[in-house]
Tab-separated table of C-alpha atoms and ligand atoms in Angstrom:
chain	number	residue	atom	x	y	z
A	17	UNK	CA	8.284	14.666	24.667
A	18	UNK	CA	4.702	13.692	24.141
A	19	UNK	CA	2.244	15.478	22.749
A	20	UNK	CA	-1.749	16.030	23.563
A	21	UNK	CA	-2.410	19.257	22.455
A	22	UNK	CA	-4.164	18.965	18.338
A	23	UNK	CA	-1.406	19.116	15.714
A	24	UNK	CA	-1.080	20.107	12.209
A	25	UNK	CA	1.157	18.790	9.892
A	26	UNK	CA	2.329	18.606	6.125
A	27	UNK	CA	2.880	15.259	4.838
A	28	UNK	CA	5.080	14.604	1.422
A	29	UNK	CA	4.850	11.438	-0.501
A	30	UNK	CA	6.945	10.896	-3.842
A	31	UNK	CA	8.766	7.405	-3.355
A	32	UNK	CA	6.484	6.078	-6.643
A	33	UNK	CA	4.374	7.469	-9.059
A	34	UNK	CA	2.333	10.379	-7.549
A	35	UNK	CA	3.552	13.673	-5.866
A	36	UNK	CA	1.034	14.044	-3.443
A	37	UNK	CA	0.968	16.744	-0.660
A	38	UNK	CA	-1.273	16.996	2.262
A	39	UNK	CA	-2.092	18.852	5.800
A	40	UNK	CA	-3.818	16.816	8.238
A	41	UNK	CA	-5.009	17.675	12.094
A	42	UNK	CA	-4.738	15.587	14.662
A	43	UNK	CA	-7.037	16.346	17.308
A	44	UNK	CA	-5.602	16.083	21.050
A	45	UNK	CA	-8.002	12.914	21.488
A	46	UNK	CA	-6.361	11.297	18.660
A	47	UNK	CA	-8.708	11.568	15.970
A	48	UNK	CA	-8.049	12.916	12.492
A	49	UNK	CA	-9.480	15.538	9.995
A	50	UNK	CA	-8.087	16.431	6.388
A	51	UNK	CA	-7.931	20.023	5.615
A	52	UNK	CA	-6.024	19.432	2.052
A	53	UNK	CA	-4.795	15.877	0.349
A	54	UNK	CA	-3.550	16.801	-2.873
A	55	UNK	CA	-2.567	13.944	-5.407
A	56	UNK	CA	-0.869	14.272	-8.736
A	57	UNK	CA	-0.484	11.030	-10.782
A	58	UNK	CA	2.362	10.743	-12.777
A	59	UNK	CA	0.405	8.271	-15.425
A	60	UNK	CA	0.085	10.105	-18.153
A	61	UNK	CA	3.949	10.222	-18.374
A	62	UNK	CA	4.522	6.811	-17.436
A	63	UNK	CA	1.958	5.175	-19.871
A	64	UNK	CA	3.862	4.989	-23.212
A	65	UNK	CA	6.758	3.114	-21.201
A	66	UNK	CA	3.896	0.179	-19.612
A	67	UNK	CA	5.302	0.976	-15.851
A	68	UNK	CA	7.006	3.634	-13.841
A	69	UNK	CA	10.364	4.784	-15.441
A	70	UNK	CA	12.349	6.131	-12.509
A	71	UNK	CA	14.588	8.849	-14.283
A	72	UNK	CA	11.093	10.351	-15.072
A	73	UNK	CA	9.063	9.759	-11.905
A	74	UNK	CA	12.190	11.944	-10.523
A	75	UNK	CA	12.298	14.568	-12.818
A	76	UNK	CA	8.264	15.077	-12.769
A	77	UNK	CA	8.415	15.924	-8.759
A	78	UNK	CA	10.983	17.948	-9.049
A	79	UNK	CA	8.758	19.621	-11.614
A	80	UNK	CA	5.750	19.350	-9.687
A	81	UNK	CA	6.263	18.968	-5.769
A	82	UNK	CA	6.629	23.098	-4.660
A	83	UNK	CA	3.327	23.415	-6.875
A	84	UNK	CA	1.483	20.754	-5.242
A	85	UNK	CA	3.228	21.920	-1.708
A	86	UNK	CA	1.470	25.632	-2.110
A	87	UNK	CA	-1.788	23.992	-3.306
A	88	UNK	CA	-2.064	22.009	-0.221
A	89	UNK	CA	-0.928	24.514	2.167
A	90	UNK	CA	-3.327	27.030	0.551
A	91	UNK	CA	-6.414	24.968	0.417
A	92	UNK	CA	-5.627	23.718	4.352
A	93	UNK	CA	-5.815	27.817	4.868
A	94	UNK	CA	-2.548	26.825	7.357
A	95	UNK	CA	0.456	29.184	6.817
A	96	UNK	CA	3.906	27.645	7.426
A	97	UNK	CA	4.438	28.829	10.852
A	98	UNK	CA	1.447	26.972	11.982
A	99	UNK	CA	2.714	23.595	11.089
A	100	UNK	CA	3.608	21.257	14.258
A	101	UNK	CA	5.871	19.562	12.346
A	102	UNK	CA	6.598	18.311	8.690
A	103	UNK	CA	6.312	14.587	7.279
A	104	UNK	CA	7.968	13.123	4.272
A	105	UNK	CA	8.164	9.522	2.667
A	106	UNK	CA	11.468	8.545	3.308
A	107	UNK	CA	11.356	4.960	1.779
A	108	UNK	CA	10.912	2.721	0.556
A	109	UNK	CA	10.539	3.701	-2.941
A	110	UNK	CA	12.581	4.918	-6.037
A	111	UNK	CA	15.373	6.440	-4.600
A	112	UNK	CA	14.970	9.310	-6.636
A	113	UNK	CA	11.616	10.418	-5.909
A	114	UNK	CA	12.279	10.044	-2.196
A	115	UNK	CA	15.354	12.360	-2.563
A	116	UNK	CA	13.171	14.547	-3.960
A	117	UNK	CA	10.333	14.830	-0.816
A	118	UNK	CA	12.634	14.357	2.141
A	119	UNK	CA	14.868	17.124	0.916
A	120	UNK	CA	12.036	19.338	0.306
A	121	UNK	CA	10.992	18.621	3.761
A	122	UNK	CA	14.018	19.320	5.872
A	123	UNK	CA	14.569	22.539	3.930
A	124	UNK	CA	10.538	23.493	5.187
A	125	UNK	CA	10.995	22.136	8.246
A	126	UNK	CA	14.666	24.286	8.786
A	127	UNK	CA	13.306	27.359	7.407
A	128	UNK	CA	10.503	27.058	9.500
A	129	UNK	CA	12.205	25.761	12.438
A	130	UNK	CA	9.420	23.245	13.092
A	131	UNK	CA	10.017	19.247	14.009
A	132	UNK	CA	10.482	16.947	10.851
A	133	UNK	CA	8.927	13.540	10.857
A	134	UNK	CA	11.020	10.949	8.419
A	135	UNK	CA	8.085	8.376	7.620
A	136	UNK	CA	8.337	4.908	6.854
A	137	UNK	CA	6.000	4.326	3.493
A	138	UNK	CA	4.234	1.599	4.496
A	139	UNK	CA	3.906	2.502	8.410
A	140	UNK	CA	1.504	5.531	6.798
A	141	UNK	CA	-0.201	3.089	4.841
A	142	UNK	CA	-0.163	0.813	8.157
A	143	UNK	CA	-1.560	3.595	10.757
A	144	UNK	CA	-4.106	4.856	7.787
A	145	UNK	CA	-7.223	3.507	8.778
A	146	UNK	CA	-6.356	5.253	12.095
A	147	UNK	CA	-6.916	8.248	10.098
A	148	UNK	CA	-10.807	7.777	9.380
A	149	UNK	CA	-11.744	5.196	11.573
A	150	UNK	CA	-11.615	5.159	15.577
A	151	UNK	CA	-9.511	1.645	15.611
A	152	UNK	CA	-6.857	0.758	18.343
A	153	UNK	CA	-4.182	-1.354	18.606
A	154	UNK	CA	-3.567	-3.712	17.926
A	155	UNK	CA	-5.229	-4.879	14.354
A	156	UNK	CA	-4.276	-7.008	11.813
A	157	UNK	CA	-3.628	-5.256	8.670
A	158	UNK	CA	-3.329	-6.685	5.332
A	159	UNK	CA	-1.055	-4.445	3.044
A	160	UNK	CA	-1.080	-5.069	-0.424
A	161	UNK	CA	0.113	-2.777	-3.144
A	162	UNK	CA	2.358	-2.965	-6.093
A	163	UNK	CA	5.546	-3.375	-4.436
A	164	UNK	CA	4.386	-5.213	-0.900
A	165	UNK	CA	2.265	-7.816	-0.148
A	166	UNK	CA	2.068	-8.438	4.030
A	167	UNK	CA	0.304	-9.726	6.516
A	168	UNK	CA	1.274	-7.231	9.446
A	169	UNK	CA	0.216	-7.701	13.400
A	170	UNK	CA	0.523	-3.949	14.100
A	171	UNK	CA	0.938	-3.374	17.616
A	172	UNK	CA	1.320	0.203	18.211
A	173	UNK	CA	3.045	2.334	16.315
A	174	UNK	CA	6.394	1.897	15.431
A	175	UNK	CA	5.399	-1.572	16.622
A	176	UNK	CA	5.090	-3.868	14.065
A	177	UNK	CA	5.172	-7.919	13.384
A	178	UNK	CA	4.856	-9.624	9.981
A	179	UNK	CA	2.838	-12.754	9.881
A	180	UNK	CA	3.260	-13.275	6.137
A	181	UNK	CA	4.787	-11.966	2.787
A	182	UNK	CA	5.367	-12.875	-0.795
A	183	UNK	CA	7.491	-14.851	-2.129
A	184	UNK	CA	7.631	-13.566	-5.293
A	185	UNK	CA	5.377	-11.092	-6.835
A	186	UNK	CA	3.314	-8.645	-4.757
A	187	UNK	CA	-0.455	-8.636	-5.421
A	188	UNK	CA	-0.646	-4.864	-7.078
A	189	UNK	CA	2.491	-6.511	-9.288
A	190	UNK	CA	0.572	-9.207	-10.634
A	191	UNK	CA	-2.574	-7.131	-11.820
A	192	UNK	CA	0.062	-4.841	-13.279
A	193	UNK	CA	1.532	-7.398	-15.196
A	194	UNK	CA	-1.408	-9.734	-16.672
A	195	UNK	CA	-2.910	-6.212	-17.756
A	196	UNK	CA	0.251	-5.403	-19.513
A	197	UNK	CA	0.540	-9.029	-20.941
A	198	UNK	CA	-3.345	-8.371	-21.966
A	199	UNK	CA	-2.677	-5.293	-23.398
A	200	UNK	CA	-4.186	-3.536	-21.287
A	201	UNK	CA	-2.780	-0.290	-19.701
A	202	UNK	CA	-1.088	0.877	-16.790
A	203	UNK	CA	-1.418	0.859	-14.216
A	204	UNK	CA	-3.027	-2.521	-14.295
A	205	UNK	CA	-5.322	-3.191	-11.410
A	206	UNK	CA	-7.978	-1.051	-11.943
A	207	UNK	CA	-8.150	-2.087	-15.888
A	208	UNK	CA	-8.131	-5.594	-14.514
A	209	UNK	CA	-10.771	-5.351	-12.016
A	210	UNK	CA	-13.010	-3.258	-14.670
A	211	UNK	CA	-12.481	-6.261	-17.474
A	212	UNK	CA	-13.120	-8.500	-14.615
A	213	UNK	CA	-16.741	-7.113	-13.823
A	214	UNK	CA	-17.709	-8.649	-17.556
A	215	UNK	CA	-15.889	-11.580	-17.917
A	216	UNK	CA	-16.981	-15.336	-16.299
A	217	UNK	CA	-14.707	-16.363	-13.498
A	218	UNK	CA	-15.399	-19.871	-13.890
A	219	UNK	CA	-14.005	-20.145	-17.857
A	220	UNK	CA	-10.270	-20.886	-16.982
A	221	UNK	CA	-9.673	-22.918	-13.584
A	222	UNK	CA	-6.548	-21.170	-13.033
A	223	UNK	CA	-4.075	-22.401	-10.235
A	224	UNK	CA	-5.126	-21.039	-6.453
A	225	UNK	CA	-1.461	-20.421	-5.215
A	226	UNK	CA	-0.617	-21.700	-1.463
A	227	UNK	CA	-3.793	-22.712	-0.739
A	228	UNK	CA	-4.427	-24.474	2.375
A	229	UNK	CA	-0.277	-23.791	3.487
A	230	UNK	CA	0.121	-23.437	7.238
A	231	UNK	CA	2.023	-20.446	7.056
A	232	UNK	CA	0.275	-17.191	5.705
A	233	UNK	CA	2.547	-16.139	3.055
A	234	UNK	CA	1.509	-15.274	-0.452
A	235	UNK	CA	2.824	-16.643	-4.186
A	236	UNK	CA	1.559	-14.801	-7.317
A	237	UNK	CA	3.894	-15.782	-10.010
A	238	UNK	CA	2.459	-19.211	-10.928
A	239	UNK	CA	-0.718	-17.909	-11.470
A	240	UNK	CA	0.574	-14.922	-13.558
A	241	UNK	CA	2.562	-17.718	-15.871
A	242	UNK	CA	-0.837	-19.462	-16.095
A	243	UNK	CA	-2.406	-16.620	-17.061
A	244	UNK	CA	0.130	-15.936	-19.893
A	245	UNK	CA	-0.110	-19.222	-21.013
A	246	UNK	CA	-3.639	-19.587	-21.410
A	247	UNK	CA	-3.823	-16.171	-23.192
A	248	UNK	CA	-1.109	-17.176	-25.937
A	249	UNK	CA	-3.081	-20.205	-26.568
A	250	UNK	CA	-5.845	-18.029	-27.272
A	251	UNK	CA	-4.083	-15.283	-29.378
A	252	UNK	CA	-5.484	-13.284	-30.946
A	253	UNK	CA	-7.929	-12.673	-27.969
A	254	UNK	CA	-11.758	-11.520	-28.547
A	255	UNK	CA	-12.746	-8.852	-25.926
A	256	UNK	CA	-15.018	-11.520	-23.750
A	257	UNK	CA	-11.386	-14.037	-23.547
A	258	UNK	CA	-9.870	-11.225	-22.568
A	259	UNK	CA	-12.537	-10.114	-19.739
A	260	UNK	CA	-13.125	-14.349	-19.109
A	261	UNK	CA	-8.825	-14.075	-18.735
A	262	UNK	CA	-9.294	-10.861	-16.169
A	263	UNK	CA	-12.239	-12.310	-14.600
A	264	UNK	CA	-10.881	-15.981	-13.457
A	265	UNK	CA	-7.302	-14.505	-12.668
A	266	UNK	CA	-9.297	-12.284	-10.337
A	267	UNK	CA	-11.007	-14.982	-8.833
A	268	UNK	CA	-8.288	-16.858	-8.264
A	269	UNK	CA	-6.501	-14.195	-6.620
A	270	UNK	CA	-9.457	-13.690	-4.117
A	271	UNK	CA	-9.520	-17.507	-3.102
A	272	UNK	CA	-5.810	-17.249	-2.404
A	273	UNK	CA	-6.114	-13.828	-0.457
A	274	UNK	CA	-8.776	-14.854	1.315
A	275	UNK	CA	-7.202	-18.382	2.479
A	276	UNK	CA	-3.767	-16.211	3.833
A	277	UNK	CA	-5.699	-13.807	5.459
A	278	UNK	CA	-7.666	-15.970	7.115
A	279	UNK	CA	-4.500	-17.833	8.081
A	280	UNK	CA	-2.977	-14.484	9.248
A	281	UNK	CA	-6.071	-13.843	11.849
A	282	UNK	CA	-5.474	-17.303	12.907
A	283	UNK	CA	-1.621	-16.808	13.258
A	284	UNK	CA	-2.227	-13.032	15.030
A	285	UNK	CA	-4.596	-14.782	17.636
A	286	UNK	CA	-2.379	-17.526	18.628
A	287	UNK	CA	0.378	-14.974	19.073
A	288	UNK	CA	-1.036	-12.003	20.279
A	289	UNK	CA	-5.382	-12.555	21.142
A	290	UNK	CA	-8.163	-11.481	19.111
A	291	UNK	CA	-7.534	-7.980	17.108
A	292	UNK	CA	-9.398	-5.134	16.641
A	293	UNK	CA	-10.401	-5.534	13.360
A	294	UNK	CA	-8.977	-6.870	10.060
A	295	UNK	CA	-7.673	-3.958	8.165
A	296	UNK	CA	-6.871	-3.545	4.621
A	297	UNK	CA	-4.250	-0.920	2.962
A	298	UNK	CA	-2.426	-0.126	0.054
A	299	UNK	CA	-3.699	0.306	-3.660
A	300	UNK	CA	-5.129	-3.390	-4.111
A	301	UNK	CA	-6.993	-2.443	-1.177
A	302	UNK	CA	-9.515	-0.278	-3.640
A	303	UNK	CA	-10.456	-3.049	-5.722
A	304	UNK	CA	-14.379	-3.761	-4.438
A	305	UNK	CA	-13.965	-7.412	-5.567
A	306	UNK	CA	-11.006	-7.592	-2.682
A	307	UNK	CA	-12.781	-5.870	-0.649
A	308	UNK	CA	-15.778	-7.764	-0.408
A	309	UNK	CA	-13.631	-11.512	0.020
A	310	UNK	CA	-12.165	-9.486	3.107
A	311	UNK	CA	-15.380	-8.774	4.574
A	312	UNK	CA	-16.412	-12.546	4.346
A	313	UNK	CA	-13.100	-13.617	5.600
A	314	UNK	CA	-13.585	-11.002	8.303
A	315	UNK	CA	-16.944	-12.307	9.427
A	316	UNK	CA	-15.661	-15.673	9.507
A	317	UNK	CA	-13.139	-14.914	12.195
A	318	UNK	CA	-15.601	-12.697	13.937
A	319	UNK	CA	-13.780	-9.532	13.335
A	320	UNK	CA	-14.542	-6.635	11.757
A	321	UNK	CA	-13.570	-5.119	8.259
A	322	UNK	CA	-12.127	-1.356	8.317
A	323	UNK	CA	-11.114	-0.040	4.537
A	324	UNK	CA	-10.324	3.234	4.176
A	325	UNK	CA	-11.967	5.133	1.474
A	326	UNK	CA	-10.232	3.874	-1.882
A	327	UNK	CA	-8.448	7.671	-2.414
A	328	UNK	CA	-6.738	7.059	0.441
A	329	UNK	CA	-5.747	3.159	0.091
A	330	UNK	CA	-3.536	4.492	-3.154
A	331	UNK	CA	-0.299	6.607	-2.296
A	332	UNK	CA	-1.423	10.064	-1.212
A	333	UNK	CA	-0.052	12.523	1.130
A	334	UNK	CA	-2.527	12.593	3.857
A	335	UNK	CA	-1.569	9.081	4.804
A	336	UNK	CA	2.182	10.547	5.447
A	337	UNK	CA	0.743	13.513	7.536
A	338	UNK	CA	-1.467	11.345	9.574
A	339	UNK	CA	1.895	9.121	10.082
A	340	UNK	CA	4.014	11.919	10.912
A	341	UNK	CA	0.817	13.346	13.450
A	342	UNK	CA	0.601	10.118	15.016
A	343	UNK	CA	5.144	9.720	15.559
A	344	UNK	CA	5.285	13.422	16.843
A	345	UNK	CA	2.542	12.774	19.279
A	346	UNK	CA	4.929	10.192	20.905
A	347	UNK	CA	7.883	12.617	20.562
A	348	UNK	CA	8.963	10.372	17.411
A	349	UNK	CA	11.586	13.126	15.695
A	350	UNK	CA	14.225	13.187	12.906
A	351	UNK	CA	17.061	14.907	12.432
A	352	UNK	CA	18.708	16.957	9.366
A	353	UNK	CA	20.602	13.834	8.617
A	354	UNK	CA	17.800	11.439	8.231
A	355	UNK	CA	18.650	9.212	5.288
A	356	UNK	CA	16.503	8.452	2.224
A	357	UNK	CA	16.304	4.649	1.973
A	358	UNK	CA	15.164	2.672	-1.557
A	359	UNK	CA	14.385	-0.268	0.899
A	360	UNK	CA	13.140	0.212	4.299
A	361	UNK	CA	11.534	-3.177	6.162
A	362	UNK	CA	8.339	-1.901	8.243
A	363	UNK	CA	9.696	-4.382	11.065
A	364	UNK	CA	13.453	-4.866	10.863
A	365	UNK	CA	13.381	-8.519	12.211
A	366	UNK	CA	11.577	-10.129	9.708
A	367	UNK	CA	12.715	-13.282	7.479
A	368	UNK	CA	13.349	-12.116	3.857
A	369	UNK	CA	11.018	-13.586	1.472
A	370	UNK	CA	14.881	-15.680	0.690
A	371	UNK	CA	14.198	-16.847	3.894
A	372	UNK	CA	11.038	-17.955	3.487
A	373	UNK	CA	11.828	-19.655	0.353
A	374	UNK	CA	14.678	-21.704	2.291
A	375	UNK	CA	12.189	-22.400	5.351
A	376	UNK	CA	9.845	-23.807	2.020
A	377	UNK	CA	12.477	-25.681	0.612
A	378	UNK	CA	13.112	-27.529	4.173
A	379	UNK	CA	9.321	-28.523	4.873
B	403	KG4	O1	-0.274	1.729	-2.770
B	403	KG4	P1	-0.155	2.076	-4.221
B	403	KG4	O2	-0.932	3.262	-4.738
B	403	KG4	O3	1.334	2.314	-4.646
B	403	KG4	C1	2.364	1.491	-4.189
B	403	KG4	O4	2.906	1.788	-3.112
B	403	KG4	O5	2.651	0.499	-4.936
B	403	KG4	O6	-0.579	0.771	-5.027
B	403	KG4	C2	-0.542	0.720	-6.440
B	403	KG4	C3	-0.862	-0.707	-6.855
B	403	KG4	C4	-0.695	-0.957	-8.352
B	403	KG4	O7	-0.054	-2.198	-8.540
B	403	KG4	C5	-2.128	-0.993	-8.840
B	403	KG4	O8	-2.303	-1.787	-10.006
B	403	KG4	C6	-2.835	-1.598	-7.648
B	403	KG4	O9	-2.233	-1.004	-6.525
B	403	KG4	N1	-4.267	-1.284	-7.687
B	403	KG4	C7	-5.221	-2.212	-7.846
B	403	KG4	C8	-6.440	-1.497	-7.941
B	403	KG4	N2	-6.185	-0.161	-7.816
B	403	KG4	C9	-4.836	-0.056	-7.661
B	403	KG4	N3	-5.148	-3.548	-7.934
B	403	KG4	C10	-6.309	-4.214	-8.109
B	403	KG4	N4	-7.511	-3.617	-8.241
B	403	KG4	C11	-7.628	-2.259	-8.150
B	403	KG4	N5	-8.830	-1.668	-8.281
B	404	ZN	ZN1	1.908	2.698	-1.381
């Protein structure tokens, strides 16, 4: 059944490194407003280990998510028997952490007897800048954070074609890891970006993977090998190699972005006519360099840019609220026995980055 009345709901996201909890409205003419968005990074316990140990993210929302739950609900001023309905991250993720926020979710959302909403990770990311931004379908959305890297035609919700993926490393992955081979800590984009702001991009001509390809998929791990190779020949590294290293890695991560997304517009017109906008999402989404070789890119194709602010490009719970507000306002419900899933496609068609590799090899 349909909805058009406003709706509140809770939205739970554990499936990486933060618990994050959240109460979002969504007004009957299907704008958004966030009472509460409560996010609590996991960093601090991840740090010594140079990346997200699962066993730990687990254990910390356990620790953590009723706390954060409470927090949210209380700042929102919403008690539990106003809630339309209750949202969790059910994938992808660490299978752990998911466990974690689903369960806690049915068990609100039974207690409570209201609706629960079983959301797809990187459809909240996806229907995000829906959240702060009066966009319609369909846009082109680029989604790039440390475990995906997509080029997404997004239709209508629920309704979603990719244009292009990676092959190998996502983009979030490959900051992560050339800060970590730098020393630097995690998580690595943000470090990276910083370094980046002092360093000269033009010092190391490192390579601009799939430039100029027809297709609009992405390739990050030549570049990363470059990047350790050039800073081993250096060793030990002065501070300005190592912000020249951050700086021309960046660079050449724009140029390649830039040249698949503009790929992907082309791509989304021939399929499906001119989108709304070009849309950005997911943590890599925050970093202002990116950001401002999307808005050129953008212009280019004569669309427009829409970011969302960078708190809520990084996981965050309002983003699974607003997901969960925009499924149960087309009826979109889950049952008790809803599955937590460690890998969950956003459209369940699409090649496999194998696939693309074989479609590679044959060209
Ligand atoms: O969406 P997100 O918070 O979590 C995932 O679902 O992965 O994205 C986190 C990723 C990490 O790889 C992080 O290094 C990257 O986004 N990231 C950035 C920046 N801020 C976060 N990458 C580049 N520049 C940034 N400023
Ligand atoms: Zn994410």
């Amino acid at each position: 059944m349909a909805q058009d009345t406003s709706t509140l709901v809770l939205g739970i996201e554990t499936t990486c490194d933060e618990t994050a909890a959240a109460v979002v409205e969504r007004l009957a003419d299907g704008s958004g407003r966030i009472l509460s968005n409560i996010v609590r990074s996991q960093i601090d316990e991840h740090a010594p280990f140079g990346g997200v140990v699962p066993e730990i993210a687990a254990r910390a929302h356990v620790d953590m998510l009723d706390g954060i739950i409470a927090a949210a609900m209380k700042e929102a001023g919403v008690d539990f028997s106003q809630l339309s309905g209750v949202a969790a991250a059910a994938g992808p993720g660490l299978i752990g952490g998911v466990i974690v926020g689903l369960t806690t979710a049915k068990a609100i959302a039974m207690v409570h007897a209201t609706p629960l909403i079983a959301v797809n990770h990187l459809e909240a990311h996806a229907l995000t800048p829906r959240l702060t931004a009066a966009l319609a379908f369909p846009y082109c959305l680029f989604l790039a954070s440390g475990g995906h890297t997509q080029i997404v035609a997004v239709l209508g919700v629920g309704d979603y074609v990719r244009l292009g993926t990676t092959v190998d490393d996502a983009v979030g992955e490959a900051f992560d890891k050339v800060a970590k081979m730098l020393g630097l800590p995690y998580p690595g984009g943000p470090q990276v970006e910083r370094a980046a702001q002092n360093g000269d991009p033009t010092r190391f001509t490192f390579p601009r993977p799939m430039l100029g390809r027809p297709d609009a998929n992405f390739s990050l791990s030549g570049l990363k090998t470059a990047v350790r190779n050039e800073a081993q020949r250096l060793m030990p590294l002065e501070p300005q190699d190592l912000d020249d290293l951050c700086a021309s890695f960046q660079a050449a991560v724009l140029e390649s972005v830039a040249d698949r997304i503009a790929v992907g517009l082309k791509l989304f017109r021939e399929q499906f006519g001119a989108p709304h906008a070009l849309v950005a999402a997911g943590g890599v989404a925050a970093n202002l360099a990116i950001r401002n070789a999307l808005q050129d890119v953008a212009t280019k194709a004569q669309t427009t840019l829409i970011v969302p602010p960078p708190q809520l490009c990084t996981d965050n719970g309002a983003m699974i609220a607003w997901a969960g507000a925009e499924r149960l306002a087309l009826g979109l419900v889950d049952q008790m026995d809803a599955p937590p899933r460690a890998r969950w496609k956003l459209d369940q068609d699409a090649a496999t980055p194998a696939e693309l590799l074989n479609t590679r090899a044959r060209h």
